[in-house]
Amino acid sequence: MSDPRRIEVNDASPDGAVSLYSKRKRIQVKSIAGRFQTIRNITILGTMGLYLLLPWVRWDGQQAVLFDLPGRQFRIFGLTFWPQDFLFLSWTLIIAAFALFFFTVLAGRVYCGYVCPQTTWTRFFQWIEHWLEGDRHSRMKMDEAPWSASKILRRGTKHVLWLALAFLTGLTFVGYFSPITDLTTRIFSLGWGGWEMFWVGFFTVATYGNAGFMREQVCLYMCPYARFQSVMFDRNTLIVSYDEERGEPRGKGAKKKQAENANPLGDCIDCGLCVQVCPTGIDIRDGLQYECITCAACIDACDDVMDHIGKPRGLVRYTTENALEHKPSSVVRPRLIGYGAALLVMATLFMASLYGRVPLQVDVIRDRNQLYRTTSTGEIENIYRVVVLNKGQDAERYELLLEAPQGLSMVTSKQFTLEGGQTLNLPVTVSYDPYEIEVPSSTIWFTVRSLDDPDLEKRHESRFIAPGR
């Protein structure tokens, strides 16, 4: 089968000039069943199900996952993260990057083939297409057939369902940033804001275009991962490969013809199924190509053919370049162990930090206009501003405590209540009477403790400045 990206003679203009850009030929993917496609279906259904259902999950009476940008807070299963918690987002992105590196070193573009959003949505669009228009050959015949009532009905229904799924995608995405129950209710009253309408419309159009029309073009030309993945490959990376030594020379025909041939043919019967089932339209028999998304559809197709002709499976399989060349090969190697160890350490530290996170923030800002001041009664005072943020979702009662050398006292209201997400700026005065006791400049500690949960407290260090002798 010819490469759909090859420049053909038909691309020449009437004056004989050849275009450098060939017209895209639509890839009609043949449906195939097999062990790897079963795994793909499970991961794709899980990915789509998680995306669509997660905004509807409730936790303590609230949406479990909500990124409230106007309120500057992210709520994730009872935990509330604020801009001050940006470090956790950084950790999450770094861990995700190392996980991608780890799996790429292990098995190439396995992420692309099994959980990538482009793969997931394209797969759903293909299922709708297969359901309404039939398998590959039926769709190709329909493409060439003249328009009829049946063709209009099938094509029209397909595009309506595509748009419905694309709209659901956009609605769900916005539902992560705006409460989805309220967002869905306001559809019928036309009560959406301008930004909500824009983003729902944007993701509807983007999903409809990417998964319905562009498909493999996103993987081939738009996805940066396809370009830099080779940096993480080595000769022991598991990749989908064709066993050329076993399969060549190719030849069509029954076993009888093969047996009569003076030079016995290889196991490949050149049926072309490995190309027909490939979502990016490549021929795996041409060797490793950056377009391969490691979906293993060609493995399942080839294994099925081998079963029918009585040959062992594995002509196309997950293997390494070294294994194909009969060289020592080991999937577990220092590079993989290094990525795995770094990933494990970072994930452990992240979970420990998350577990030990206190939903309370205390900042103490000392008055820098003057080191200290002397009151009319002769007392020495330092002025502070204690900023307390309740990083939880529920109201809490707190008390403010002072740890300081003997003689220092705090003049302020010591108990207060904060709603979830509320911030309090509390002016605090710490003083002593120099006629009763001499207090040198020293370190002091402010402690904010919850009256509802004694284990919830936060300490902050500051400095008390006293006049020198």
mmCIF file of C-alpha atoms in Angstrom, residues 77-381:
data_model
loop_
_atom_site.group_PDB
_atom_site.id
_atom_site.type_symbol
_atom_site.label_atom_id
_atom_site.label_comp_id
_atom_site.label_asym_id
_atom_site.label_seq_id
_atom_site.Cartn_x
_atom_site.Cartn_y
_atom_site.Cartn_z
ATOM 1 C CA PHE A 77 -11.644 15.872 47.190
ATOM 2 C CA GLY A 78 -11.865 17.901 50.370
ATOM 3 C CA LEU A 79 -8.493 19.627 49.957
ATOM 4 C CA THR A 80 -8.384 23.293 49.056
ATOM 5 C CA PHE A 81 -5.309 24.674 47.315
ATOM 6 C CA TRP A 82 -4.536 28.366 47.058
ATOM 7 C CA PRO A 83 -2.046 30.385 45.014
ATOM 8 C CA GLN A 84 0.327 29.959 47.964
ATOM 9 C CA ASP A 85 0.256 26.212 47.261
ATOM 10 C CA PHE A 86 1.685 26.626 43.756
ATOM 11 C CA LEU A 87 4.556 24.347 44.777
ATOM 12 C CA PHE A 88 2.180 21.364 44.729
ATOM 13 C CA LEU A 89 1.194 22.133 41.130
ATOM 14 C CA SER A 90 4.861 22.351 40.174
ATOM 15 C CA TRP A 91 5.516 18.995 41.795
ATOM 16 C CA THR A 92 2.566 17.438 39.986
ATOM 17 C CA LEU A 93 3.794 18.634 36.588
ATOM 18 C CA ILE A 94 7.352 17.464 37.265
ATOM 19 C CA ILE A 95 6.126 14.038 38.400
ATOM 20 C CA ALA A 96 3.929 13.767 35.280
ATOM 21 C CA ALA A 97 6.929 14.635 33.086
ATOM 22 C CA PHE A 98 9.128 12.005 34.713
ATOM 23 C CA ALA A 99 6.323 9.443 34.406
ATOM 24 C CA LEU A 100 6.162 10.202 30.675
ATOM 25 C CA PHE A 101 9.960 9.806 30.415
ATOM 26 C CA PHE A 102 9.820 6.517 32.314
ATOM 27 C CA PHE A 103 7.150 4.940 30.119
ATOM 28 C CA THR A 104 8.778 6.253 26.937
ATOM 29 C CA VAL A 105 12.095 4.638 27.870
ATOM 30 C CA LEU A 106 10.193 1.455 28.724
ATOM 31 C CA ALA A 107 7.836 1.130 25.750
ATOM 32 C CA GLY A 108 8.101 4.087 23.408
ATOM 33 C CA ARG A 109 4.919 6.024 22.604
ATOM 34 C CA VAL A 110 2.725 3.750 24.675
ATOM 35 C CA TYR A 111 1.082 6.835 26.210
ATOM 36 C CA CYS A 112 -0.017 7.958 22.746
ATOM 37 C CA GLY A 113 -1.565 4.623 21.897
ATOM 38 C CA TYR A 114 -3.466 3.974 25.107
ATOM 39 C CA VAL A 115 -4.391 7.133 27.054
ATOM 40 C CA CYS A 116 -3.645 10.217 24.949
ATOM 41 C CA PRO A 117 -6.741 12.497 24.709
ATOM 42 C CA GLN A 118 -6.360 12.722 20.936
ATOM 43 C CA THR A 119 -6.363 8.927 20.701
ATOM 44 C CA THR A 120 -9.270 8.633 23.137
ATOM 45 C CA TRP A 121 -11.606 11.064 21.391
ATOM 46 C CA THR A 122 -10.631 9.867 17.917
ATOM 47 C CA ARG A 123 -11.426 6.311 18.974
ATOM 48 C CA PHE A 124 -14.900 7.343 20.162
ATOM 49 C CA PHE A 125 -15.540 9.210 16.933
ATOM 50 C CA GLN A 126 -14.437 6.135 14.963
ATOM 51 C CA TRP A 127 -16.799 3.915 16.947
ATOM 52 C CA ILE A 128 -19.698 6.220 16.039
ATOM 53 C CA GLU A 129 -18.557 6.181 12.402
ATOM 54 C CA HIS A 130 -18.260 2.386 12.357
ATOM 55 C CA TRP A 131 -21.691 1.985 13.942
ATOM 56 C CA LEU A 132 -23.427 4.163 11.324
ATOM 57 C CA GLU A 133 -21.375 3.578 8.167
ATOM 58 C CA GLY A 134 -19.869 0.138 8.623
ATOM 59 C CA ASP A 135 -16.288 -1.061 8.531
ATOM 60 C CA ARG A 136 -13.455 0.174 6.306
ATOM 61 C CA HIS A 137 -14.627 -1.175 2.951
ATOM 62 C CA SER A 138 -18.206 0.001 3.516
ATOM 63 C CA ARG A 139 -17.010 3.499 4.357
ATOM 64 C CA MET A 140 -14.743 3.618 1.301
ATOM 65 C CA LYS A 141 -17.645 2.550 -0.928
ATOM 66 C CA MET A 142 -19.857 5.177 0.678
ATOM 67 C CA ASP A 143 -17.209 7.840 0.001
ATOM 68 C CA GLU A 144 -17.290 6.998 -3.701
ATOM 69 C CA ALA A 145 -21.059 6.508 -3.929
ATOM 70 C CA PRO A 146 -23.300 9.380 -5.107
ATOM 71 C CA TRP A 147 -25.365 11.227 -2.549
ATOM 72 C CA SER A 148 -28.615 9.505 -1.666
ATOM 73 C CA ALA A 149 -31.195 9.696 1.091
ATOM 74 C CA SER A 150 -29.479 6.829 2.935
ATOM 75 C CA LYS A 151 -26.041 8.434 2.651
ATOM 76 C CA ILE A 152 -27.327 11.829 3.786
ATOM 77 C CA LEU A 153 -29.128 10.242 6.738
ATOM 78 C CA ARG A 154 -26.094 8.212 7.853
ATOM 79 C CA ARG A 155 -23.586 11.024 7.366
ATOM 80 C CA GLY A 156 -25.896 13.579 8.935
ATOM 81 C CA THR A 157 -26.558 11.399 11.983
ATOM 82 C CA LYS A 158 -22.828 10.781 12.349
ATOM 83 C CA HIS A 159 -22.018 14.479 12.403
ATOM 84 C CA VAL A 160 -24.863 15.218 14.820
ATOM 85 C CA LEU A 161 -23.492 12.600 17.238
ATOM 86 C CA TRP A 162 -19.952 13.904 16.745
ATOM 87 C CA LEU A 163 -21.114 17.414 17.583
ATOM 88 C CA ALA A 164 -23.053 16.139 20.604
ATOM 89 C CA LEU A 165 -19.953 14.393 21.982
ATOM 90 C CA ALA A 166 -17.817 17.440 21.184
ATOM 91 C CA PHE A 167 -20.309 19.710 22.976
ATOM 92 C CA LEU A 168 -20.331 17.367 25.971
ATOM 93 C CA THR A 169 -16.528 17.575 25.979
ATOM 94 C CA GLY A 170 -16.590 21.375 26.029
ATOM 95 C CA LEU A 171 -19.321 21.503 28.660
ATOM 96 C CA THR A 172 -17.425 19.092 30.900
ATOM 97 C CA PHE A 173 -14.176 21.037 30.534
ATOM 98 C CA VAL A 174 -15.826 24.282 31.608
ATOM 99 C CA GLY A 175 -17.526 22.286 34.390
ATOM 100 C CA TYR A 176 -14.118 21.844 36.006
ATOM 101 C CA PHE A 177 -13.901 25.631 36.416
ATOM 102 C CA SER A 178 -17.539 26.559 36.961
ATOM 103 C CA PRO A 179 -19.895 24.400 39.110
ATOM 104 C CA ILE A 180 -21.206 21.923 36.573
ATOM 105 C CA THR A 181 -24.713 21.486 38.031
ATOM 106 C CA ASP A 182 -25.315 25.233 37.865
ATOM 107 C CA LEU A 183 -23.633 25.439 34.456
ATOM 108 C CA THR A 184 -25.854 22.685 33.045
ATOM 109 C CA THR A 185 -29.014 24.200 34.516
ATOM 110 C CA ARG A 186 -28.270 27.561 32.948
ATOM 111 C CA ILE A 187 -28.203 26.022 29.459
ATOM 112 C CA PHE A 188 -31.992 26.122 29.319
ATOM 113 C CA SER A 189 -32.269 29.678 30.622
ATOM 114 C CA LEU A 190 -29.549 30.980 28.308
ATOM 115 C CA GLY A 191 -27.773 32.303 31.380
ATOM 116 C CA TRP A 192 -24.185 31.572 30.388
ATOM 117 C CA GLY A 193 -21.561 34.274 30.671
ATOM 118 C CA GLY A 194 -19.407 35.355 27.770
ATOM 119 C CA TRP A 195 -16.347 33.374 28.826
ATOM 120 C CA GLU A 196 -18.395 30.233 29.452
ATOM 121 C CA MET A 197 -19.922 30.440 25.979
ATOM 122 C CA PHE A 198 -16.514 31.058 24.416
ATOM 123 C CA TRP A 199 -14.728 28.109 26.053
ATOM 124 C CA VAL A 200 -17.576 25.639 25.559
ATOM 125 C CA GLY A 201 -17.725 26.679 21.910
ATOM 126 C CA PHE A 202 -13.942 26.580 21.512
ATOM 127 C CA PHE A 203 -13.585 23.045 22.874
ATOM 128 C CA THR A 204 -16.627 21.875 20.918
ATOM 129 C CA VAL A 205 -15.105 23.086 17.646
ATOM 130 C CA ALA A 206 -11.602 21.870 18.572
ATOM 131 C CA THR A 207 -12.826 18.388 19.517
ATOM 132 C CA TYR A 208 -15.051 18.118 16.447
ATOM 133 C CA GLY A 209 -12.195 19.144 14.168
ATOM 134 C CA ASN A 210 -9.361 17.192 15.799
ATOM 135 C CA ALA A 211 -11.143 13.887 16.385
ATOM 136 C CA GLY A 212 -13.496 14.031 13.430
ATOM 137 C CA PHE A 213 -11.319 15.344 10.610
ATOM 138 C CA MET A 214 -7.668 15.933 11.493
ATOM 139 C CA ARG A 215 -7.127 12.723 13.468
ATOM 140 C CA GLU A 216 -3.684 11.360 12.567
ATOM 141 C CA GLN A 217 -2.609 14.797 11.320
ATOM 142 C CA VAL A 218 -2.457 15.928 14.960
ATOM 143 C CA CYS A 219 -0.143 13.027 15.778
ATOM 144 C CA LEU A 220 2.022 13.467 12.690
ATOM 145 C CA TYR A 221 2.438 17.222 12.481
ATOM 146 C CA MET A 222 1.118 18.989 15.564
ATOM 147 C CA CYS A 223 2.164 16.857 18.538
ATOM 148 C CA PRO A 224 5.649 17.827 19.813
ATOM 149 C CA TYR A 225 6.011 14.504 21.630
ATOM 150 C CA ALA A 226 6.392 12.724 18.291
ATOM 151 C CA ARG A 227 9.438 14.868 17.555
ATOM 152 C CA PHE A 228 11.445 14.544 20.753
ATOM 153 C CA GLN A 229 10.519 10.990 21.745
ATOM 154 C CA SER A 230 13.526 9.575 19.881
ATOM 155 C CA VAL A 231 15.825 11.293 22.373
ATOM 156 C CA MET A 232 14.534 8.893 25.063
ATOM 157 C CA PHE A 233 14.658 5.767 22.900
ATOM 158 C CA ASP A 234 17.518 3.302 22.910
ATOM 159 C CA ARG A 235 18.069 -0.141 21.427
ATOM 160 C CA ASN A 236 16.443 -1.797 24.455
ATOM 161 C CA THR A 237 13.206 0.176 24.330
ATOM 162 C CA LEU A 238 10.139 -1.971 23.701
ATOM 163 C CA ILE A 239 8.689 -0.983 20.330
ATOM 164 C CA VAL A 240 6.226 -2.473 17.872
ATOM 165 C CA SER A 241 8.446 -4.166 15.285
ATOM 166 C CA TYR A 242 8.197 -6.411 12.252
ATOM 167 C CA ASP A 243 10.478 -9.469 12.279
ATOM 168 C CA GLU A 244 11.998 -9.049 8.838
ATOM 169 C CA GLU A 245 14.173 -12.147 9.176
ATOM 170 C CA ARG A 246 11.120 -14.304 9.679
ATOM 171 C CA GLY A 247 8.702 -12.506 7.368
ATOM 172 C CA GLU A 248 10.810 -11.996 4.237
ATOM 173 C CA PRO A 249 10.577 -12.625 1.381
ATOM 174 C CA ARG A 250 6.879 -11.868 1.315
ATOM 175 C CA GLY A 251 4.502 -13.722 -0.928
ATOM 176 C CA LYS A 252 0.809 -14.213 -1.414
ATOM 177 C CA GLY A 253 -0.768 -17.594 -1.897
ATOM 178 C CA ALA A 254 -1.532 -20.821 -0.125
ATOM 179 C CA LYS A 255 0.906 -23.128 1.613
ATOM 180 C CA LYS A 256 1.059 -25.370 -1.463
ATOM 181 C CA LYS A 257 2.440 -22.601 -3.616
ATOM 182 C CA GLN A 258 4.913 -21.716 -0.897
ATOM 183 C CA ALA A 259 6.116 -25.318 -0.590
ATOM 184 C CA GLU A 260 6.634 -25.635 -4.352
ATOM 185 C CA ASN A 261 8.747 -22.513 -4.468
ATOM 186 C CA ALA A 262 12.461 -23.192 -4.789
ATOM 187 C CA ASN A 263 13.136 -20.377 -2.335
ATOM 188 C CA PRO A 264 10.583 -20.764 0.481
ATOM 189 C CA LEU A 265 8.734 -17.588 1.270
ATOM 190 C CA GLY A 266 8.646 -15.934 4.657
ATOM 191 C CA ASP A 267 5.653 -15.959 6.968
ATOM 192 C CA CYS A 268 4.382 -12.576 5.764
ATOM 193 C CA ILE A 269 1.690 -13.134 3.137
ATOM 194 C CA ASP A 270 1.549 -9.413 2.242
ATOM 195 C CA CYS A 271 -2.132 -9.132 3.130
ATOM 196 C CA GLY A 272 -1.794 -5.463 4.049
ATOM 197 C CA LEU A 273 -3.951 -5.749 7.179
ATOM 198 C CA CYS A 274 -1.210 -4.233 9.326
ATOM 199 C CA VAL A 275 -1.493 -1.062 7.231
ATOM 200 C CA GLN A 276 -5.292 -1.061 7.099
ATOM 201 C CA VAL A 277 -5.665 -1.143 10.896
ATOM 202 C CA CYS A 278 -2.983 1.501 11.572
ATOM 203 C CA PRO A 279 -4.547 4.779 12.765
ATOM 204 C CA THR A 280 -1.656 6.788 11.277
ATOM 205 C CA GLY A 281 -1.551 4.843 7.989
ATOM 206 C CA ILE A 282 2.048 3.622 8.168
ATOM 207 C CA ASP A 283 3.473 0.244 7.183
ATOM 208 C CA ILE A 284 5.205 -1.235 10.217
ATOM 209 C CA ARG A 285 7.222 -3.460 7.865
ATOM 210 C CA ASP A 286 9.202 -0.374 6.820
ATOM 211 C CA GLY A 287 10.842 -0.287 10.249
ATOM 212 C CA LEU A 288 10.636 2.087 13.200
ATOM 213 C CA GLN A 289 8.886 5.354 12.295
ATOM 214 C CA TYR A 290 8.127 8.365 14.436
ATOM 215 C CA GLU A 291 4.484 8.219 13.260
ATOM 216 C CA CYS A 292 3.926 4.922 15.106
ATOM 217 C CA ILE A 293 1.873 5.538 18.269
ATOM 218 C CA THR A 294 2.515 2.014 19.636
ATOM 219 C CA CYS A 295 -1.175 1.127 19.686
ATOM 220 C CA ALA A 296 -0.374 -2.516 18.691
ATOM 221 C CA ALA A 297 -3.318 -2.727 16.276
ATOM 222 C CA CYS A 298 -0.929 -4.211 13.699
ATOM 223 C CA ILE A 299 0.129 -6.866 16.235
ATOM 224 C CA ASP A 300 -3.452 -8.008 16.763
ATOM 225 C CA ALA A 301 -4.134 -8.012 13.012
ATOM 226 C CA CYS A 302 -0.985 -9.992 12.201
ATOM 227 C CA ASP A 303 -1.545 -12.478 15.042
ATOM 228 C CA ASP A 304 -5.028 -13.160 13.681
ATOM 229 C CA VAL A 305 -3.607 -13.817 10.208
ATOM 230 C CA MET A 306 -0.911 -16.114 11.627
ATOM 231 C CA ASP A 307 -3.613 -18.101 13.436
ATOM 232 C CA HIS A 308 -5.495 -18.567 10.167
ATOM 233 C CA ILE A 309 -2.477 -19.783 8.174
ATOM 234 C CA GLY A 310 -1.134 -21.972 10.944
ATOM 235 C CA LYS A 311 1.985 -19.952 11.746
ATOM 236 C CA PRO A 312 3.214 -18.921 15.190
ATOM 237 C CA ARG A 313 2.254 -15.489 16.448
ATOM 238 C CA GLY A 314 4.787 -12.729 16.850
ATOM 239 C CA LEU A 315 5.702 -11.784 13.298
ATOM 240 C CA VAL A 316 4.812 -8.270 14.450
ATOM 241 C CA ARG A 317 5.327 -7.882 18.177
ATOM 242 C CA TYR A 318 6.583 -5.751 21.034
ATOM 243 C CA THR A 319 10.329 -6.269 21.092
ATOM 244 C CA THR A 320 13.630 -4.370 21.084
ATOM 245 C CA GLU A 321 16.072 -3.606 18.297
ATOM 246 C CA ASN A 322 18.761 -5.649 20.041
ATOM 247 C CA ALA A 323 16.444 -8.648 20.370
ATOM 248 C CA LEU A 324 15.613 -8.511 16.646
ATOM 249 C CA GLU A 325 19.329 -8.581 15.868
ATOM 250 C CA HIS A 326 19.911 -11.459 18.300
ATOM 251 C CA LYS A 327 21.996 -9.291 20.586
ATOM 252 C CA PRO A 328 21.770 -9.266 24.396
ATOM 253 C CA SER A 329 18.702 -7.289 25.379
ATOM 254 C CA SER A 330 17.346 -6.206 28.738
ATOM 255 C CA VAL A 331 14.281 -4.046 29.270
ATOM 256 C CA VAL A 332 15.342 -3.354 32.878
ATOM 257 C CA ARG A 333 18.462 -1.218 32.515
ATOM 258 C CA PRO A 334 20.196 1.623 34.400
ATOM 259 C CA ARG A 335 18.433 4.353 32.461
ATOM 260 C CA LEU A 336 15.005 2.940 33.229
ATOM 261 C CA ILE A 337 15.937 2.287 36.857
ATOM 262 C CA GLY A 338 17.147 5.881 37.174
ATOM 263 C CA TYR A 339 13.898 7.339 35.886
ATOM 264 C CA GLY A 340 11.910 4.928 38.039
ATOM 265 C CA ALA A 341 13.888 5.768 41.187
ATOM 266 C CA ALA A 342 13.545 9.513 40.597
ATOM 267 C CA LEU A 343 9.820 9.089 39.958
ATOM 268 C CA LEU A 344 9.367 7.011 43.123
ATOM 269 C CA VAL A 345 11.303 9.478 45.300
ATOM 270 C CA MET A 346 9.405 12.491 43.976
ATOM 271 C CA ALA A 347 6.028 10.768 44.321
ATOM 272 C CA THR A 348 6.853 9.709 47.893
ATOM 273 C CA LEU A 349 7.973 13.201 48.903
ATOM 274 C CA PHE A 350 4.920 14.699 47.231
ATOM 275 C CA MET A 351 2.543 12.391 49.094
ATOM 276 C CA ALA A 352 4.349 13.027 52.388
ATOM 277 C CA SER A 353 4.129 16.792 51.862
ATOM 278 C CA LEU A 354 0.474 16.518 50.903
ATOM 279 C CA TYR A 355 -0.284 14.355 53.948
ATOM 280 C CA GLY A 356 1.512 16.771 56.283
ATOM 281 C CA ARG A 357 -0.040 19.861 54.730
ATOM 282 C CA VAL A 358 -1.764 22.120 57.272
ATOM 283 C CA PRO A 359 -4.857 23.944 55.897
ATOM 284 C CA LEU A 360 -3.791 27.097 57.658
ATOM 285 C CA GLN A 361 -1.340 29.818 56.721
ATOM 286 C CA VAL A 362 0.172 32.359 59.081
ATOM 287 C CA ASP A 363 2.404 35.264 58.074
ATOM 288 C CA VAL A 364 3.825 37.804 60.487
ATOM 289 C CA ILE A 365 4.865 41.205 59.159
ATOM 290 C CA ARG A 366 6.780 43.420 61.551
ATOM 291 C CA ASP A 367 6.333 47.189 61.430
ATOM 292 C CA ARG A 368 9.485 48.434 59.713
ATOM 293 C CA ASN A 369 8.756 52.134 60.150
ATOM 294 C CA GLN A 370 10.322 52.018 63.578
ATOM 295 C CA LEU A 371 12.272 49.415 65.521
ATOM 296 C CA TYR A 372 10.271 50.031 68.689
ATOM 297 C CA ARG A 373 8.281 52.751 70.337
ATOM 298 C CA THR A 374 7.891 54.021 73.877
ATOM 299 C CA THR A 375 4.384 54.694 75.154
ATOM 300 C CA SER A 376 3.327 57.555 77.442
ATOM 301 C CA THR A 377 3.466 55.146 80.377
ATOM 302 C CA GLY A 378 7.041 54.170 79.538
ATOM 303 C CA GLU A 379 6.360 50.704 78.077
ATOM 304 C CA ILE A 380 8.385 49.433 75.117
ATOM 305 C CA GLU A 381 6.234 48.165 72.214
#
